[in-house]
Amino acid sequence: VRSFVVIGQRATASPGFLLDDLPGTSGRIDLLLRCVRSALLVSHGVRRDTRVYLVLLGGPDAPKSIRVDGSIAEFLRPDERSMATRVQKALSAELAEGWTALRHGWAVARGGVEVVLADLGGARRFVLDEGGRDVRSISVPAEVAFFVGDHTGIADLTVGADAVSIGPRSVHADDAIAIVHNELDRRAT
Amino acid sequence: VRSFVVIGQRATASPGFLLDDLPGTSGRIDLLLRCVRSALLVSHGVRRDTRVYLVLLGGPDAPKSIRVDGSIAEFLRPDERSMATRVQKALSAELAEGWTALRHGWAVARGGVEVVLADLGGARRFVLDEGGRDVRSISVPAEVAFFVGDHTGIADLTVGADAVSIGPRSVHADDAIAIVHNELDRRAT
């Protein structure tokens, strides 16, 4: 399983953001929604071997984490607005201990990176970082997790992860995920 | 200059689509909006060496083409809704002969691939195609244009272009653009 963990330092863990102004009302959750698309969707299908986690560290209800599991995901649409609706539903759910399973492959938990780390088990951890080793030159096991985030703070949250770089330009998180997938897809054939 | 030409066989050339239901009312223009983002935006900036063209072949006002020129683009935001608003404005503009320049680096023209081809001049043309040669193995000049589209019809529209593949999985157009950029970024350093 490939996992991508997207850290939103200011992304809201509360469902009260506006669909008509995502960037202005959600702590830039739009950026995280785009990562769900690039992590899970391909032409005419879902990557069944991939999971994506959104770690929401902003707003009064933080921290919360959302998991979308490609192996069971259904009705996943690529556009930001429908992704945002799904995230709002997840953030409105009543939470039990640990992960609360929702419909169609979504789940939500109270807690931040620590609950994601526990869920990842023994997966080898990498953190995307411009100063890291080239993704084209590293060895990647089948059980792997890539951490993606805004620059601030992610290092502290990912102790034990190896830094990996996807190239000389600093790109958006969703593009970085697409590039990592491409490198791993090439090896899988 | 790197150019990306995104062909929307059904994407509407009329501005009357709904911002609250882009996928359902625009002939999937949401897909093209995401390509503008991945073609032009990087972390904290715009790719000044890149242009993106949207070729809109759907609806009663078709064909029209939109150009966003990274060398002069301003106020470009990554979220789909703000991109959609910009496209609506472009499609509402009164059109002169040839390209009509709008504000902030946008332009629009009546016509489809033929007006884009004329604008590209001598740029070497490639078409993204799963059966093509690996992008990692091809030689790419500085003046280059990549055509991206839904599978149907694009071959007919891009006579004289070499087929190039980005990998073994068929991915969304915006991800394909991110992967091409990454390969070219690596060569530029």
Short mmCIF file of C-alpha atoms in Angstrom, two decimals:
data_model
loop_
_atom_site.label_atom_id
_atom_site.label_comp_id
_atom_site.label_asym_id
_atom_site.label_seq_id
_atom_site.Cartn_x
_atom_site.Cartn_y
_atom_site.Cartn_z
CA VAL A 1 0.00 0.00 0.00
CA ARG A 2 1.17 3.50 -0.87
CA SER A 3 0.08 6.13 1.65
CA PHE A 4 0.25 9.88 1.32
CA VAL A 5 -0.08 11.99 4.45
CA VAL A 6 -0.86 15.63 3.80
CA ILE A 7 -0.31 17.99 6.72
CA GLY A 8 -2.46 21.12 6.83
CA GLN A 9 -0.96 23.33 9.53
CA ARG A 10 -3.84 25.79 9.27
CA ALA A 11 -6.43 23.63 7.48
CA THR A 12 -9.61 23.68 9.51
CA ALA A 13 -10.84 20.62 11.40
CA SER A 14 -14.31 22.23 11.65
CA PRO A 15 -16.99 21.76 8.98
CA GLY A 16 -18.11 25.39 8.92
CA PHE A 17 -16.15 26.56 5.88
CA LEU A 18 -17.88 27.96 2.80
CA LEU A 19 -18.02 25.94 -0.41
CA ASP A 20 -18.12 29.24 -2.30
CA ASP A 21 -14.89 30.49 -0.73
CA LEU A 22 -12.74 27.52 0.20
CA PRO A 23 -9.38 29.31 0.12
CA GLY A 24 -10.66 32.17 2.27
CA THR A 25 -12.61 30.27 4.93
CA SER A 26 -10.96 26.88 5.42
CA GLY A 27 -7.29 27.53 6.17
CA ARG A 28 -6.54 26.49 2.58
CA ILE A 29 -8.26 23.13 2.74
CA ASP A 30 -8.59 23.44 -1.06
CA LEU A 31 -4.94 22.47 -1.28
CA LEU A 32 -5.62 19.25 0.63
CA LEU A 33 -8.68 18.40 -1.48
CA ARG A 34 -6.55 18.55 -4.58
CA CYS A 35 -4.17 16.08 -2.96
CA VAL A 36 -6.99 13.56 -2.46
CA ARG A 37 -7.60 13.70 -6.20
CA SER A 38 -4.02 13.30 -7.31
CA ALA A 39 -3.36 10.57 -4.74
CA LEU A 40 -6.39 8.42 -5.53
CA LEU A 41 -7.80 9.13 -8.97
CA VAL A 42 -6.50 8.06 -12.35
CA SER A 43 -8.27 8.12 -15.72
CA HIS A 44 -11.49 6.18 -15.33
CA GLY A 45 -10.66 4.78 -11.94
CA VAL A 46 -9.32 4.73 -8.42
CA ARG A 47 -5.86 3.63 -7.27
CA ARG A 48 -6.89 0.64 -5.17
CA ASP A 49 -3.40 0.30 -3.68
CA THR A 50 -3.32 3.83 -2.25
CA ARG A 51 -4.52 5.60 0.88
CA VAL A 52 -4.50 9.32 1.58
CA TYR A 53 -4.57 10.99 4.99
CA LEU A 54 -5.39 14.64 5.63
CA VAL A 55 -4.08 15.97 8.93
CA LEU A 56 -6.06 19.06 9.88
CA LEU A 57 -4.32 21.19 12.48
CA GLY A 58 -6.30 24.44 12.18
CA GLY A 59 -9.35 25.88 13.91
CA PRO A 60 -11.00 25.21 17.28
CA ASP A 61 -11.77 21.51 16.65
CA ALA A 62 -8.21 20.59 15.69
CA PRO A 63 -6.54 18.25 15.50
CA LYS A 64 -8.50 15.80 13.36
CA SER A 65 -7.36 13.42 10.66
CA ILE A 66 -9.26 12.08 7.67
CA ARG A 67 -8.42 8.88 5.82
CA VAL A 68 -9.62 7.93 2.34
CA ASP A 69 -8.87 4.32 1.48
CA GLY A 70 -8.59 3.67 -2.25
CA SER A 71 -9.23 -0.05 -1.81
CA ILE A 72 -12.85 0.63 -0.84
CA ALA A 73 -13.46 4.20 -2.04
CA GLU A 74 -16.64 4.79 -4.01
CA PHE A 75 -18.25 7.75 -5.75
CA LEU A 76 -15.07 9.80 -5.56
CA ARG A 77 -15.33 12.76 -7.90
CA PRO A 78 -12.33 14.86 -8.91
CA ASP A 79 -13.70 18.37 -8.58
CA GLU A 80 -12.88 20.46 -5.53
CA ARG A 81 -16.44 21.28 -4.61
CA SER A 82 -17.59 17.67 -4.35
CA MET A 83 -14.39 16.78 -2.45
CA ALA A 84 -15.10 19.69 -0.09
CA THR A 85 -18.62 18.38 0.55
CA ARG A 86 -17.21 14.99 1.48
CA VAL A 87 -14.71 16.56 3.87
CA GLN A 88 -17.47 18.65 5.48
CA LYS A 89 -19.48 15.47 6.09
CA ALA A 90 -16.46 13.77 7.62
CA LEU A 91 -15.82 16.75 9.91
CA SER A 92 -19.49 16.78 10.98
CA ALA A 93 -19.47 13.13 12.06
CA GLU A 94 -19.80 12.11 15.69
CA LEU A 95 -16.48 10.66 16.70
CA ALA A 96 -15.85 7.47 18.64
CA GLU A 97 -12.45 6.41 19.96
CA GLY A 98 -9.90 5.82 17.22
CA TRP A 99 -11.02 5.89 13.61
CA THR A 100 -14.72 6.34 12.86
CA ALA A 101 -15.60 4.68 9.56
CA LEU A 102 -17.93 6.68 7.33
CA ARG A 103 -19.45 5.64 4.04
CA HIS A 104 -17.66 5.02 0.74
CA GLY A 105 -14.16 4.49 2.12
CA TRP A 106 -13.84 7.61 4.26
CA ALA A 107 -12.89 7.63 7.95
CA VAL A 108 -12.11 10.32 10.51
CA ALA A 109 -10.32 10.42 13.85
CA ARG A 110 -9.60 12.91 16.57
CA GLY A 111 -5.87 13.58 16.67
CA GLY A 112 -3.06 14.60 14.37
CA VAL A 113 0.05 12.95 13.00
CA GLU A 114 0.25 10.53 15.95
CA VAL A 115 -3.03 8.79 15.02
CA VAL A 116 -1.86 8.55 11.41
CA LEU A 117 1.49 7.09 12.44
CA ALA A 118 -0.29 4.44 14.50
CA ASP A 119 -2.47 3.59 11.50
CA LEU A 120 0.51 3.32 9.16
CA GLY A 121 2.05 0.49 11.17
CA GLY A 122 5.40 -0.58 9.77
CA ALA A 123 5.23 1.33 6.49
CA ARG A 124 8.56 2.93 5.56
CA ARG A 125 8.28 6.69 5.98
CA PHE A 126 9.55 9.39 3.66
CA VAL A 127 9.03 13.12 3.90
CA LEU A 128 9.02 15.22 0.74
CA ASP A 129 11.73 17.83 1.13
CA GLU A 130 13.74 19.74 -1.42
CA GLY A 131 16.94 18.89 0.40
CA GLY A 132 16.32 15.14 0.32
CA ARG A 133 17.59 12.36 -1.91
CA ASP A 134 16.20 12.11 -5.42
CA VAL A 135 13.05 9.95 -5.51
CA ARG A 136 14.40 8.36 -8.69
CA SER A 137 17.40 7.00 -6.79
CA ILE A 138 15.82 5.62 -3.64
CA SER A 139 14.65 2.11 -2.90
CA VAL A 140 10.95 2.01 -2.00
CA PRO A 141 9.29 -1.00 -0.36
CA ALA A 142 5.70 -2.01 -1.07
CA GLU A 143 4.50 -0.61 2.26
CA VAL A 144 5.42 3.05 2.09
CA ALA A 145 4.15 6.40 3.35
CA PHE A 146 5.05 9.83 1.99
CA PHE A 147 4.50 12.90 4.15
CA VAL A 148 3.69 16.13 2.34
CA GLY A 149 3.19 19.48 3.97
CA ASP A 150 3.81 23.13 4.11
CA HIS A 151 7.40 23.75 4.95
CA THR A 152 6.91 24.83 8.55
CA GLY A 153 6.81 22.22 11.20
CA ILE A 154 6.63 19.08 9.12
CA ALA A 155 10.15 18.03 10.12
CA ASP A 156 9.19 17.90 13.79
CA LEU A 157 6.16 15.77 13.00
CA THR A 158 7.93 13.12 10.99
CA VAL A 159 10.80 11.90 13.09
CA GLY A 160 12.28 8.77 11.62
CA ALA A 161 11.31 9.61 8.04
CA ASP A 162 13.89 9.92 5.28
CA ALA A 163 13.86 13.14 3.27
CA VAL A 164 13.18 12.66 -0.43
CA SER A 165 13.16 15.23 -3.23
CA ILE A 166 11.05 15.08 -6.37
CA GLY A 167 13.02 17.61 -8.38
CA PRO A 168 14.61 21.03 -8.55
CA ARG A 169 11.39 23.10 -8.51
CA SER A 170 9.21 23.47 -5.46
CA VAL A 171 5.76 22.44 -6.72
CA HIS A 172 2.28 22.22 -5.23
CA ALA A 173 1.60 19.25 -2.99
CA ASP A 174 -0.85 17.62 -5.43
CA ASP A 175 1.70 17.82 -8.23
CA ALA A 176 4.37 16.35 -5.96
CA ILE A 177 2.08 13.38 -5.26
CA ALA A 178 1.48 12.86 -8.99
CA ILE A 179 5.24 12.82 -9.57
CA VAL A 180 5.89 10.29 -6.79
CA HIS A 181 3.11 8.05 -8.13
CA ASN A 182 4.61 8.24 -11.61
CA GLU A 183 8.02 7.12 -10.37
CA LEU A 184 6.50 4.17 -8.47
CA ASP A 185 4.19 3.25 -11.37
CA ARG A 186 7.22 2.99 -13.63
CA ARG A 187 8.86 0.53 -11.25
CA ALA A 188 5.74 -1.60 -10.84
CA THR A 189 5.65 -2.65 -14.48
CA VAL B 1 8.71 28.60 -23.87
CA ARG B 2 6.86 25.47 -22.82
CA SER B 3 3.28 25.35 -24.02
CA PHE B 4 0.54 22.97 -22.96
CA VAL B 5 -2.55 22.70 -25.16
CA VAL B 6 -5.51 21.07 -23.45
CA ILE B 7 -8.29 19.90 -25.76
CA GLY B 8 -11.81 19.80 -24.31
CA GLN B 9 -13.94 17.93 -26.83
CA ARG B 10 -17.10 18.73 -24.89
CA ALA B 11 -15.89 21.63 -22.73
CA THR B 12 -18.23 24.54 -23.22
CA ALA B 13 -17.17 27.68 -25.08
CA SER B 14 -20.15 29.53 -23.53
CA PRO B 15 -19.94 31.33 -20.17
CA GLY B 16 -23.30 30.11 -18.86
CA PHE B 17 -22.08 27.22 -16.72
CA LEU B 18 -22.73 27.10 -12.98
CA LEU B 19 -19.89 27.68 -10.52
CA ASP B 20 -21.76 25.45 -8.07
CA ASP B 21 -21.87 22.53 -10.50
CA LEU B 22 -18.92 22.75 -12.84
CA PRO B 23 -18.74 19.05 -13.75
CA GLY B 24 -22.46 18.87 -14.52
CA THR B 25 -22.94 22.08 -16.49
CA SER B 26 -19.71 22.85 -18.34
CA GLY B 27 -18.82 19.74 -20.34
CA ARG B 28 -16.20 18.98 -17.70
CA ILE B 29 -14.42 22.30 -17.87
CA ASP B 30 -13.27 21.57 -14.30
CA LEU B 31 -10.73 19.21 -15.82
CA LEU B 32 -9.28 22.03 -17.94
CA LEU B 33 -9.19 24.46 -15.02
CA ARG B 34 -7.05 22.03 -13.08
CA CYS B 35 -4.66 21.94 -16.03
CA VAL B 36 -4.19 25.71 -15.87
CA ARG B 37 -3.10 25.31 -12.27
CA SER B 38 -0.64 22.47 -12.85
CA ALA B 39 0.76 24.11 -15.99
CA LEU B 40 1.37 27.56 -14.52
CA LEU B 41 1.57 27.51 -10.74
CA VAL B 42 4.40 26.36 -8.51
CA SER B 43 4.90 26.98 -4.79
CA HIS B 44 4.74 30.72 -4.25
CA GLY B 45 4.88 31.62 -7.90
CA VAL B 46 4.08 31.37 -11.58
CA ARG B 47 6.08 29.53 -14.24
CA ARG B 48 7.10 32.52 -16.33
CA ASP B 49 8.39 30.30 -19.15
CA THR B 50 5.08 28.50 -19.69
CA ARG B 51 1.85 29.10 -21.58
CA VAL B 52 -1.34 27.09 -21.40
CA TYR B 53 -4.08 26.92 -24.03
CA LEU B 54 -7.59 25.59 -23.47
CA VAL B 55 -9.37 24.51 -26.63
CA LEU B 56 -13.12 24.49 -26.00
CA LEU B 57 -15.03 22.46 -28.54
CA GLY B 58 -18.38 22.08 -26.76
CA GLY B 59 -21.64 24.02 -26.74
CA PRO B 60 -23.25 26.43 -29.22
CA ASP B 61 -20.45 29.05 -29.16
CA ALA B 62 -17.68 26.56 -29.95
CA PRO B 63 -14.97 26.56 -30.97
CA LYS B 64 -13.09 29.04 -28.82
CA SER B 65 -9.59 28.94 -27.39
CA ILE B 66 -8.21 30.55 -24.26
CA ARG B 67 -4.56 31.36 -23.66
CA VAL B 68 -2.96 32.09 -20.29
CA ASP B 69 0.58 33.39 -20.62
CA GLY B 70 2.74 32.74 -17.57
CA SER B 71 5.19 35.48 -18.53
CA ILE B 72 2.58 38.15 -17.77
CA ALA B 73 -0.03 36.32 -15.67
CA GLU B 74 -1.19 38.04 -12.50
CA PHE B 75 -3.55 37.22 -9.65
CA LEU B 76 -3.75 33.59 -10.66
CA ARG B 77 -5.24 31.55 -7.83
CA PRO B 78 -5.09 27.77 -7.70
CA ASP B 79 -8.62 26.88 -6.67
CA GLU B 80 -11.11 25.68 -9.26
CA ARG B 81 -13.78 28.21 -8.44
CA SER B 82 -11.58 31.25 -9.00
CA MET B 83 -10.18 29.66 -12.17
CA ALA B 84 -13.76 29.08 -13.35
CA THR B 85 -14.63 32.73 -12.76
CA ARG B 86 -11.68 33.78 -14.91
CA VAL B 87 -12.72 31.43 -17.69
CA GLN B 88 -16.30 32.74 -17.55
CA LYS B 89 -14.99 36.28 -17.97
CA ALA B 90 -12.86 35.22 -20.93
CA LEU B 91 -15.84 33.51 -22.57
CA SER B 92 -18.01 36.60 -22.03
CA ALA B 93 -15.57 38.94 -23.78
CA GLU B 94 -16.40 40.57 -27.08
CA LEU B 95 -14.13 39.02 -29.65
CA ALA B 96 -12.10 40.79 -32.32
CA GLU B 97 -10.23 39.02 -35.10
CA GLY B 98 -7.49 36.75 -33.83
CA TRP B 99 -6.58 36.80 -30.15
CA THR B 100 -8.35 39.29 -27.90
CA ALA B 101 -6.12 40.23 -24.97
CA LEU B 102 -7.87 40.42 -21.62
CA ARG B 103 -6.41 41.51 -18.29
CA HIS B 104 -3.75 39.74 -16.25
CA GLY B 105 -2.28 37.60 -19.01
CA TRP B 106 -5.44 36.00 -20.36
CA ALA B 107 -6.52 36.04 -24.02
CA VAL B 108 -9.31 34.43 -26.01
CA ALA B 109 -9.91 33.69 -29.68
CA ARG B 110 -12.63 32.27 -31.84
CA GLY B 111 -11.47 28.98 -33.30
CA GLY B 112 -10.02 25.68 -32.17
CA VAL B 113 -6.73 23.90 -32.59
CA GLU B 114 -5.93 25.79 -35.80
CA VAL B 115 -5.70 29.17 -34.02
CA VAL B 116 -3.52 27.61 -31.35
CA LEU B 117 -1.23 26.03 -33.94
CA ALA B 118 -0.81 29.42 -35.63
CA ASP B 119 0.07 30.97 -32.27
CA LEU B 120 2.62 28.27 -31.46
CA GLY B 121 4.74 29.14 -34.49
CA GLY B 122 7.71 26.84 -34.85
CA ALA B 123 7.46 25.13 -31.46
CA ARG B 124 8.14 21.39 -31.64
CA ARG B 125 4.89 19.53 -31.06
CA PHE B 126 4.30 16.46 -28.94
CA VAL B 127 1.03 14.76 -28.12
CA LEU B 128 0.66 12.87 -24.85
CA ASP B 129 -0.28 9.33 -25.73
CA GLU B 130 0.18 6.08 -23.87
CA GLY B 131 1.61 4.47 -26.99
CA GLY B 132 4.30 7.09 -27.48
CA ARG B 133 7.98 7.20 -26.61
CA ASP B 134 8.95 7.70 -22.99
CA VAL B 135 9.21 11.40 -22.10
CA ARG B 136 12.39 10.57 -20.18
CA SER B 137 14.08 9.41 -23.37
CA ILE B 138 13.16 12.13 -25.84
CA SER B 139 15.05 15.24 -26.79
CA VAL B 140 13.06 18.40 -26.09
CA PRO B 141 13.99 21.80 -27.54
CA ALA B 142 13.39 25.05 -25.67
CA GLU B 143 10.38 25.91 -27.84
CA VAL B 144 8.01 23.05 -27.26
CA ALA B 145 4.26 22.38 -27.12
CA PHE B 146 2.55 19.40 -25.53
CA PHE B 147 -1.01 18.51 -26.56
CA VAL B 148 -3.19 16.90 -23.92
CA GLY B 149 -6.72 15.70 -24.41
CA ASP B 150 -9.36 13.14 -23.96
CA HIS B 151 -8.54 10.14 -26.05
CA THR B 152 -11.05 10.72 -28.83
CA GLY B 153 -10.10 12.84 -31.69
CA ILE B 154 -6.88 14.34 -30.50
CA ALA B 155 -4.80 12.41 -33.02
CA ASP B 156 -6.67 14.03 -35.91
CA LEU B 157 -6.08 17.47 -34.45
CA THR B 158 -2.36 17.19 -33.96
CA VAL B 159 -0.92 16.10 -37.25
CA GLY B 160 2.84 16.44 -37.22
CA ALA B 161 3.16 15.90 -33.49
CA ASP B 162 5.26 13.09 -32.01
CA ALA B 163 3.53 10.82 -29.52
CA VAL B 164 5.10 10.83 -26.07
CA SER B 165 4.19 8.76 -23.03
CA ILE B 166 4.61 9.82 -19.41
CA GLY B 167 4.35 6.37 -17.87
CA PRO B 168 2.47 3.10 -17.63
CA ARG B 169 -0.68 4.44 -15.91
CA SER B 170 -3.22 6.61 -17.66
CA VAL B 171 -3.50 9.63 -15.36
CA HIS B 172 -5.57 12.81 -15.31
CA ALA B 173 -4.44 15.58 -17.65
CA ASP B 174 -3.32 17.90 -14.85
CA ASP B 175 -1.14 15.17 -13.35
CA ALA B 176 0.33 14.43 -16.78
CA ILE B 177 1.31 18.08 -17.12
CA ALA B 178 2.96 18.05 -13.68
CA ILE B 179 4.98 14.98 -14.71
CA VAL B 180 6.14 16.56 -17.99
CA HIS B 181 7.15 19.74 -16.16
CA ASN B 182 9.11 17.68 -13.65
CA GLU B 183 11.08 15.93 -16.38
CA LEU B 184 11.91 19.23 -18.08
CA ASP B 185 12.74 20.95 -14.77
CA ARG B 186 15.28 18.23 -14.05
CA ARG B 187 17.01 18.90 -17.38
CA ALA B 188 17.07 22.66 -16.93
CA THR B 189 19.34 22.57 -13.87
#
